[in-house]
PDB file of C-alpha atoms in Angstrom:
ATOM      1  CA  UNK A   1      -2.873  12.941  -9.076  1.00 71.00           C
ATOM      2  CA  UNK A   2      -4.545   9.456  -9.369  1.00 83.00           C
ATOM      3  CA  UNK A   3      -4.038   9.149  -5.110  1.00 95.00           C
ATOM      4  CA  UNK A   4      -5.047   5.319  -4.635  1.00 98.00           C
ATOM      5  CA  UNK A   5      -5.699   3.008  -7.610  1.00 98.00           C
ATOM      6  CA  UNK A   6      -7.045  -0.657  -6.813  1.00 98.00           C
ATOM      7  CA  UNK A   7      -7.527  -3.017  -9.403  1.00 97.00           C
ATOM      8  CA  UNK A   8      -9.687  -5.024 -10.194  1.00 98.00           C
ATOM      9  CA  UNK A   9     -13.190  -3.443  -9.244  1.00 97.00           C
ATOM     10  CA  UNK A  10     -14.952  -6.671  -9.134  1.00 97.00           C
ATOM     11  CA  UNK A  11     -13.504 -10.187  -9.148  1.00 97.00           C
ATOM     12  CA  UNK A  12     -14.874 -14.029  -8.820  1.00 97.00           C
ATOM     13  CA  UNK A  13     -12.705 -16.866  -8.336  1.00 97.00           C
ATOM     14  CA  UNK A  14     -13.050 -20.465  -7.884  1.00 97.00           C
ATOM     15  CA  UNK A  15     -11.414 -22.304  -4.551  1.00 98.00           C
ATOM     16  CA  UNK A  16      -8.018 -22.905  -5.015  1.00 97.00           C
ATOM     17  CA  UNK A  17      -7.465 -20.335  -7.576  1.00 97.00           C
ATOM     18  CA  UNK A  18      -4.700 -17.592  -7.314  1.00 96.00           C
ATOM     19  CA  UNK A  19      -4.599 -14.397  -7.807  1.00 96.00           C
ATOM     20  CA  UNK A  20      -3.358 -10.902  -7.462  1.00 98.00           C
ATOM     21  CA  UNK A  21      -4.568  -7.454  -6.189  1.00 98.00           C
ATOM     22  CA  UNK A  22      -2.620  -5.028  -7.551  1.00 98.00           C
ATOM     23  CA  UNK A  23      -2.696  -1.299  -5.876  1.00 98.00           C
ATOM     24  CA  UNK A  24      -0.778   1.444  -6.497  1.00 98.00           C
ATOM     25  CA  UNK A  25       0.092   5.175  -5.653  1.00 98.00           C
ATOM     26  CA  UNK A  26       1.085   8.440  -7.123  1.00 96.00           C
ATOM     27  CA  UNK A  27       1.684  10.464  -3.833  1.00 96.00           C
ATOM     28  CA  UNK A  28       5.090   9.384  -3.029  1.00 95.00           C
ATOM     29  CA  UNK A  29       3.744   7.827   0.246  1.00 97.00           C
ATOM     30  CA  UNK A  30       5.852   5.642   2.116  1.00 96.00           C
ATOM     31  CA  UNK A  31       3.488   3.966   4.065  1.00 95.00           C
ATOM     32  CA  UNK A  32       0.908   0.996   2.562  1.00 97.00           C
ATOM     33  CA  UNK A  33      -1.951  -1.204   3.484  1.00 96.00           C
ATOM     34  CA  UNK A  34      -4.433  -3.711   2.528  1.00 97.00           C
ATOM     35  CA  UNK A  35      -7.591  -4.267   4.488  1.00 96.00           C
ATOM     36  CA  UNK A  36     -10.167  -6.454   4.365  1.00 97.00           C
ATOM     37  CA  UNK A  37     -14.165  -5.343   5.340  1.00 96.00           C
ATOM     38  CA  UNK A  38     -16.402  -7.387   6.491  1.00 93.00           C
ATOM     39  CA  UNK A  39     -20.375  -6.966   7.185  1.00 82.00           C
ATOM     40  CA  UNK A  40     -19.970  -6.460  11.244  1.00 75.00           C
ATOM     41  CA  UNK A  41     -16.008  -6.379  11.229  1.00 79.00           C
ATOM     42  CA  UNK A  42     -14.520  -3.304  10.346  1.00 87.00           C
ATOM     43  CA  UNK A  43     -11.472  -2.845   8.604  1.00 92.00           C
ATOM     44  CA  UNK A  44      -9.078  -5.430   9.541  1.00 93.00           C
ATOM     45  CA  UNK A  45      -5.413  -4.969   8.317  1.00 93.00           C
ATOM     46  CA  UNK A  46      -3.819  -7.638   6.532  1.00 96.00           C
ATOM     47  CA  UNK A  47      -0.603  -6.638   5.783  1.00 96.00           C
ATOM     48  CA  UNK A  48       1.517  -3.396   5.597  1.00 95.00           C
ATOM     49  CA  UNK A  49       4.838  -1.533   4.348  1.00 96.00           C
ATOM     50  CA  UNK A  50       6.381   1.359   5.641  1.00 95.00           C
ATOM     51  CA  UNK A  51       9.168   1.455   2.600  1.00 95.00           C
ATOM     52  CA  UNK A  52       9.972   0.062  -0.207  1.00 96.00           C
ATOM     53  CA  UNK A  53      11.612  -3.510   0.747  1.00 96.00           C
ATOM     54  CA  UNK A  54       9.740  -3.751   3.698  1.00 97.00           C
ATOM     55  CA  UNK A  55       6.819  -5.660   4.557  1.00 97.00           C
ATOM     56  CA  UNK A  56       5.086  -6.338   7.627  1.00 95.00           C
ATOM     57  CA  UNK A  57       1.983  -8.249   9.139  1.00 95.00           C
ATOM     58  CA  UNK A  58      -1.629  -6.924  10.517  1.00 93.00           C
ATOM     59  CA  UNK A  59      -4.094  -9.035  12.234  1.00 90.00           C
ATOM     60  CA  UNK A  60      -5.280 -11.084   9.515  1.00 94.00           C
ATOM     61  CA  UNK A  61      -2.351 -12.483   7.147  1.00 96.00           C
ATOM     62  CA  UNK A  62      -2.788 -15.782   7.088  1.00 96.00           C
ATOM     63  CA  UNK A  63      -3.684 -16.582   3.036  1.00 96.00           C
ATOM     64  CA  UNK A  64      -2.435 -13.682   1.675  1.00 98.00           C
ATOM     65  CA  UNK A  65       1.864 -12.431   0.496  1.00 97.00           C
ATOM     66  CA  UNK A  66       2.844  -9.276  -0.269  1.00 98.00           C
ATOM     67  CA  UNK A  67       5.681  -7.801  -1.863  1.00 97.00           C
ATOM     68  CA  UNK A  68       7.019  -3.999  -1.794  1.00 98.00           C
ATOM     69  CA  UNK A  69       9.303  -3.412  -4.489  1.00 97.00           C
ATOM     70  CA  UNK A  70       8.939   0.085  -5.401  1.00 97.00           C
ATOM     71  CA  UNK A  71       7.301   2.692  -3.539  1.00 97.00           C
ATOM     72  CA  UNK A  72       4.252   3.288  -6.054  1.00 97.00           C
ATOM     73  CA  UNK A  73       3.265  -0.165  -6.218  1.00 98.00           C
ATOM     74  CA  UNK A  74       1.799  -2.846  -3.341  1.00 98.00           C
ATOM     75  CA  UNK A  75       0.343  -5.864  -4.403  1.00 98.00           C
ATOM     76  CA  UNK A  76      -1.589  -8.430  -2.380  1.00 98.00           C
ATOM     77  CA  UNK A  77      -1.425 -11.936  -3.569  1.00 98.00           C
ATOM     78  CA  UNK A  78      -3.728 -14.750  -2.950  1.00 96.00           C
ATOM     79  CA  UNK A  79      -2.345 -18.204  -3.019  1.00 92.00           C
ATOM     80  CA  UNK A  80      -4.853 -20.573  -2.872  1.00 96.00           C
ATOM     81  CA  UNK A  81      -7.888 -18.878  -2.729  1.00 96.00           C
ATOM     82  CA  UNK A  82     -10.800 -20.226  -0.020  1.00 97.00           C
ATOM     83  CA  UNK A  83     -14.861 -18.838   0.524  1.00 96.00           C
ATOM     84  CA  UNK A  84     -13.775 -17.794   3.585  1.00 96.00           C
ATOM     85  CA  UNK A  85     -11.423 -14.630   1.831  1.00 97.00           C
ATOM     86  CA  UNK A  86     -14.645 -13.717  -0.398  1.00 97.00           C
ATOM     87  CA  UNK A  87     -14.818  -9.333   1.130  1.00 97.00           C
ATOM     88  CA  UNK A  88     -14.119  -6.594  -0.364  1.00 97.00           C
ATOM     89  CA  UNK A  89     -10.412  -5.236   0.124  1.00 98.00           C
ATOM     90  CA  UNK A  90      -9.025  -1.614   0.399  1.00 98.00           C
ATOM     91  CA  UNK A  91      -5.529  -0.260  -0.066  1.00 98.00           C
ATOM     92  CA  UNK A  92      -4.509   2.899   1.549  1.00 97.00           C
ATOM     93  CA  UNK A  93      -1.206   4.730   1.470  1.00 97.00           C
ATOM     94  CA  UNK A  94       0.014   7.844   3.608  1.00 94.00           C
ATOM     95  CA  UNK A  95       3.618   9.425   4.546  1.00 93.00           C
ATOM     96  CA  UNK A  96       3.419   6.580   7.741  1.00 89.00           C
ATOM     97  CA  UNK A  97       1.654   4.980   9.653  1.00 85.00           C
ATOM     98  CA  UNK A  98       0.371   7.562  12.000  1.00 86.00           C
ATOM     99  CA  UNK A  99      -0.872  10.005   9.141  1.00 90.00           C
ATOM    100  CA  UNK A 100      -4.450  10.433   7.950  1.00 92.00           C
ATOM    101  CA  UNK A 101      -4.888   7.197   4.968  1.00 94.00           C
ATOM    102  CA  UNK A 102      -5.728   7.698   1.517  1.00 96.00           C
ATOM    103  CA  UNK A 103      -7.979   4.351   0.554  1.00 97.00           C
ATOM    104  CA  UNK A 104      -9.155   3.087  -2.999  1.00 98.00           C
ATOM    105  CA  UNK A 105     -11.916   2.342  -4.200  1.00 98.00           C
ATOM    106  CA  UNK A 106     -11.644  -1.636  -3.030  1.00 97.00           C
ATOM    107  CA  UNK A 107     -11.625  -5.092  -5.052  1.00 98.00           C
ATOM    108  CA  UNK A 108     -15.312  -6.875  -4.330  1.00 97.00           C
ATOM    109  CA  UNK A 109     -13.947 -10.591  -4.108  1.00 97.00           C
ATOM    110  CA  UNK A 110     -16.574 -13.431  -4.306  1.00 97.00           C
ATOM    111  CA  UNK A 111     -14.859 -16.911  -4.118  1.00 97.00           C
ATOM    112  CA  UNK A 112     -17.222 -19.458  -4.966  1.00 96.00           C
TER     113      UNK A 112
ATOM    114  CA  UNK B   1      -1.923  -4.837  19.203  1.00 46.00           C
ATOM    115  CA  UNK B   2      -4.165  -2.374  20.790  1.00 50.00           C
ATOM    116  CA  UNK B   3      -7.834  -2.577  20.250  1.00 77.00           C
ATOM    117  CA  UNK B   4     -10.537  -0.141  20.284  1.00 89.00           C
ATOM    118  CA  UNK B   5     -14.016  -0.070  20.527  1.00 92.00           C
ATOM    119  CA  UNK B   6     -16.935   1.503  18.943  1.00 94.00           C
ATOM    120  CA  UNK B   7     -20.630   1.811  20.355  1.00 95.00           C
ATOM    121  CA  UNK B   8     -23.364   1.621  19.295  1.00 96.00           C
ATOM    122  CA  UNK B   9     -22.566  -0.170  16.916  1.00 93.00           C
ATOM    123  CA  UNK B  10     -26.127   0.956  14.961  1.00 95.00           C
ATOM    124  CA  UNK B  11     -27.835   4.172  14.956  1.00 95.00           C
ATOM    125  CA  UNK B  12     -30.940   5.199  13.746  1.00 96.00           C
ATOM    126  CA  UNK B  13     -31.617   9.075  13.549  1.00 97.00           C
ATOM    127  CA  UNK B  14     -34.288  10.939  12.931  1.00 97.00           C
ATOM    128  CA  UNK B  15     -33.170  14.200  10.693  1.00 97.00           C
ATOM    129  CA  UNK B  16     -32.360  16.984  12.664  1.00 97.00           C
ATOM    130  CA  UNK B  17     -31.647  14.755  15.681  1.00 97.00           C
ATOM    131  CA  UNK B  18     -28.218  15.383  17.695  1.00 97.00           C
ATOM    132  CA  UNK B  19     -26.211  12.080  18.393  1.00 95.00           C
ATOM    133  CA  UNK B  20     -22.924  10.424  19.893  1.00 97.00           C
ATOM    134  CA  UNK B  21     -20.910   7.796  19.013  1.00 97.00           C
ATOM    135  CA  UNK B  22     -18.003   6.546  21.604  1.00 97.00           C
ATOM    136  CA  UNK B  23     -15.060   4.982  20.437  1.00 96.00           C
ATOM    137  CA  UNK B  24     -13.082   3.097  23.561  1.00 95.00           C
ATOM    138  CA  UNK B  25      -9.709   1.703  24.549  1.00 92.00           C
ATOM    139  CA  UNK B  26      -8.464   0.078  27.633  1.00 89.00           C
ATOM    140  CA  UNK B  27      -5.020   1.226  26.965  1.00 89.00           C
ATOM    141  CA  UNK B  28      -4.146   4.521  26.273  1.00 91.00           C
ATOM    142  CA  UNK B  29      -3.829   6.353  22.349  1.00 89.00           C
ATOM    143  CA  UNK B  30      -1.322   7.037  20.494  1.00 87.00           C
ATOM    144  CA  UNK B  31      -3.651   9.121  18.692  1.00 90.00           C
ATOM    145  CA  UNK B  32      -6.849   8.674  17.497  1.00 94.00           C
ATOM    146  CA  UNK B  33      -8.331   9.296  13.452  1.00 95.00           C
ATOM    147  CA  UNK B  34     -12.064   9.513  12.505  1.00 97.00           C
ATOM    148  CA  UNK B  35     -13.287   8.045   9.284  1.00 97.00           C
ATOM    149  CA  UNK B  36     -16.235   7.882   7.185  1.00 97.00           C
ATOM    150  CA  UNK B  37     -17.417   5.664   4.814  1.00 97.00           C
ATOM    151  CA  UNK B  38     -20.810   5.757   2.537  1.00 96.00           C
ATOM    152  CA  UNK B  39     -22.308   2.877   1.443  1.00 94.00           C
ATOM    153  CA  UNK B  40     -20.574   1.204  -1.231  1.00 93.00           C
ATOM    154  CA  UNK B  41     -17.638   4.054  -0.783  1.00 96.00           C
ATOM    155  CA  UNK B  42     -14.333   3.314   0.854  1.00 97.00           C
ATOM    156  CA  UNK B  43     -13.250   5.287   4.082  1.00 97.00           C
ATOM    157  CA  UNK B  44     -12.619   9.126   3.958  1.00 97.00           C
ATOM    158  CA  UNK B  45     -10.546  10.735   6.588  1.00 96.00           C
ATOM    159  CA  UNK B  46     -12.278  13.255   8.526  1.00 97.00           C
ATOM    160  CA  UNK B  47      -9.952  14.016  11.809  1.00 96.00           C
ATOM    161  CA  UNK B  48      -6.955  13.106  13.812  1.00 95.00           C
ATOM    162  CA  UNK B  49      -7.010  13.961  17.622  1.00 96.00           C
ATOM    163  CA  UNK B  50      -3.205  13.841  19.175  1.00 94.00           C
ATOM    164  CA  UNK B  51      -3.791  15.871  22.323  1.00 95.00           C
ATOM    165  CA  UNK B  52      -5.349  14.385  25.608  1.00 96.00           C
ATOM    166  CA  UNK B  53      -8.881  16.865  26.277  1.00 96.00           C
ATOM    167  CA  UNK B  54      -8.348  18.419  22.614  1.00 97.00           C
ATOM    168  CA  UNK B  55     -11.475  19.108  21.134  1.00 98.00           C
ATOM    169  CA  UNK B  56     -12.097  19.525  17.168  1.00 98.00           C
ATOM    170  CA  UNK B  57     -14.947  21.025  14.867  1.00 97.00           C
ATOM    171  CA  UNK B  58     -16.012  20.447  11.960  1.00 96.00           C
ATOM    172  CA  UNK B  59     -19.377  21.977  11.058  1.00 96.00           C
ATOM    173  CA  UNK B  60     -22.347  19.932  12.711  1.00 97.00           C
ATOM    174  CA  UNK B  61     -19.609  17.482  13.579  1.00 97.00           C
ATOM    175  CA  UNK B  62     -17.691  17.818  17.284  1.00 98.00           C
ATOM    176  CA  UNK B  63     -14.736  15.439  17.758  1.00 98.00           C
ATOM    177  CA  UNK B  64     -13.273  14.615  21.127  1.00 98.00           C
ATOM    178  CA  UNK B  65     -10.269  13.062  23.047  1.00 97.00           C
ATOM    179  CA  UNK B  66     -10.430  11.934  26.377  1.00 96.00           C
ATOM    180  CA  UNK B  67      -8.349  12.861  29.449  1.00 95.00           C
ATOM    181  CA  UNK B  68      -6.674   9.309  29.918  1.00 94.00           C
ATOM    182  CA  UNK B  69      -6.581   9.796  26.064  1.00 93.00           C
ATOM    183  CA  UNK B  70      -8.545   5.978  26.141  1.00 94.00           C
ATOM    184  CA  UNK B  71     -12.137   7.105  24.884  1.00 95.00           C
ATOM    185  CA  UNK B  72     -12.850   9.598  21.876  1.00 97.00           C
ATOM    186  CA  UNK B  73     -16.074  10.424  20.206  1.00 98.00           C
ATOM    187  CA  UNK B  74     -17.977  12.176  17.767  1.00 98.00           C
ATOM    188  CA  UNK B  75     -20.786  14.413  18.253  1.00 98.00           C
ATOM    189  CA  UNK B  76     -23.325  15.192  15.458  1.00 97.00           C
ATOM    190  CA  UNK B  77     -25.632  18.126  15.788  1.00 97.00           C
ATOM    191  CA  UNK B  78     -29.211  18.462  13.650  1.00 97.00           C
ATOM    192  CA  UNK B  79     -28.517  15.285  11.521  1.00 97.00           C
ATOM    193  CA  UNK B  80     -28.844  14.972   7.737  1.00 97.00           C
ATOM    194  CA  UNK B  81     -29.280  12.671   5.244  1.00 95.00           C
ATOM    195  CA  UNK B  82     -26.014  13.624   4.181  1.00 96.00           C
ATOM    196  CA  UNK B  83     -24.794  12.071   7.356  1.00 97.00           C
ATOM    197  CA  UNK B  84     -25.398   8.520   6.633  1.00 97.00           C
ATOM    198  CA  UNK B  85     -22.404   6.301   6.529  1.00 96.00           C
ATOM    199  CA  UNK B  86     -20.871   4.052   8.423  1.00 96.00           C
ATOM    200  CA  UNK B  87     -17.865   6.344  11.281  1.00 97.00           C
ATOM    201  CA  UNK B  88     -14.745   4.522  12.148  1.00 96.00           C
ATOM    202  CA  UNK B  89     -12.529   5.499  14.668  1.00 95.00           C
ATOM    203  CA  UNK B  90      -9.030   3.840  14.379  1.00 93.00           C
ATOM    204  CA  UNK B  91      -5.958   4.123  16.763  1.00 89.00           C
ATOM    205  CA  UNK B  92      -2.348   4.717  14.718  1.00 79.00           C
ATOM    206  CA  UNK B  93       0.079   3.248  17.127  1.00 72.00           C
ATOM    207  CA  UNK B  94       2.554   2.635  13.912  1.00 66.00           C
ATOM    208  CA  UNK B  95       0.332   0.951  12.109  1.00 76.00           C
ATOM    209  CA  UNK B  96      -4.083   2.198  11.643  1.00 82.00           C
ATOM    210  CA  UNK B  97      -6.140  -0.437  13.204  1.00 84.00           C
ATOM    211  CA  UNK B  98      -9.937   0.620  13.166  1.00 90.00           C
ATOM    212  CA  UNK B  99     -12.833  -0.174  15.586  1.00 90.00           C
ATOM    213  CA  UNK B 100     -15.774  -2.038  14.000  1.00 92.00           C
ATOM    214  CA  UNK B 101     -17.362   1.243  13.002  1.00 94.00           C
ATOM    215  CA  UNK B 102     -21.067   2.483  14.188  1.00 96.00           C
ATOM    216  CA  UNK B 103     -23.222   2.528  10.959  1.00 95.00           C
ATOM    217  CA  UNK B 104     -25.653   5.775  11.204  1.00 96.00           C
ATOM    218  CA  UNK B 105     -29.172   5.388   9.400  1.00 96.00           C
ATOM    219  CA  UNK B 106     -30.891   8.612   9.165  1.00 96.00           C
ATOM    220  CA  UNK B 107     -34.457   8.689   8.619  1.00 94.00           C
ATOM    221  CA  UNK B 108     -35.987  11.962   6.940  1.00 89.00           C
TER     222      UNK B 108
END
């Protein structure tokens, strides 16, 4: 098993570009996330799925969609991208929401 | 949502040093999970406490729950370097939301 895969590693982006965090799993987990760390912050959850179809928000979604349409797969789209969403962001997947999370490795986004 | 809260939020050990870290809620838990990330890693789980008073082991590490299931904490005996990181606590009510996290610094 693979467990959590995050691409990409590293990314830079100019304001008001776009772009896409893709994430996916290979444990058949039903339950998705995407964080964002800051220095100071924590992990604060962005969005989340507890199915395929379904799509909820965390605490922070403001700038970012998501889409669920397959189990395996959770992507986390940027729209218009701003400084302020420069962090580094981790995926995590487990059977739901109340079972121990399996994170990636994160995306280190600088948005200059 | 609910909210919970870690102090300290820094602590610097000397090896072989016991400490605690507290993790706090003014509501009570659903239950509560224990995380640990190294620098530049991404969080690993380490526990999940569901019971109010239930008390958990893990080598040099001693998890706890409170009565009012509102506080938990983590208890690290004889610190190593091997302990640095950065512990989360996190509250699943449906959905994980984590504390700010108390980032250990162990000095040899």
């Amino acid at each position: 098993n693979a467990g959590v895969t995050q691409t990409p590693k590293f990314q830079v982006l100019k304001t008001g570009q776009s772009m896409t965090l893709q994430c996916a799993q290979d444990m058949n987990h039903e339950y998705m996330s995407w964080y964002r760390q800051d220095p100071g912050m924590g992990l604060r959850l962005i969005h989340y799925s507890v199915g395929a179809g379904i799509t909820d928000q965390g605490e922070v979604p403001n700038g970012y969609n998501v889409s669920r349409s397959t189990t395996e797969d959770f992507p986390l789209r940027l729209l218009s991208a701003a400084p302020s969403q420069t962090s580094v962001y981790f995926c995590a997947s487990s059977y739901t929401g109340t079972q121990p999370q399996h994170f990636g490795d994160g995306t280190r986004l600088s948005i200059l | 949502g609910q909210q919970v809260m870690q102090i300290p939020q820094y602590q610097h050990v000397q090896e072989g040093e016991d400490f605690t870290t507290y993790c706090n809620s003014s509501t009570t838990l659903s239950n509560i999970q224990w995380y640990k990330q190294r620098p530049g890693g991404h969080p690993v789980f380490l526990i999940q406490l569901v019971k109010s008073g239930e008390v958990k082991k893990q080598k040099r590490l001693t998890f706890q729950f409170g009565e009012a299931k509102k506080n938990s904490s983590l208890h690290i005996t004889a610190t190593q370097t091997t302990d640095v990181g950065t512990y989360f606590c996190a509250d699943s009510w449906g959905k994980l939301q984590f504390g700010a996290g108390t980032q250990v610094v162990v000095t040899p």
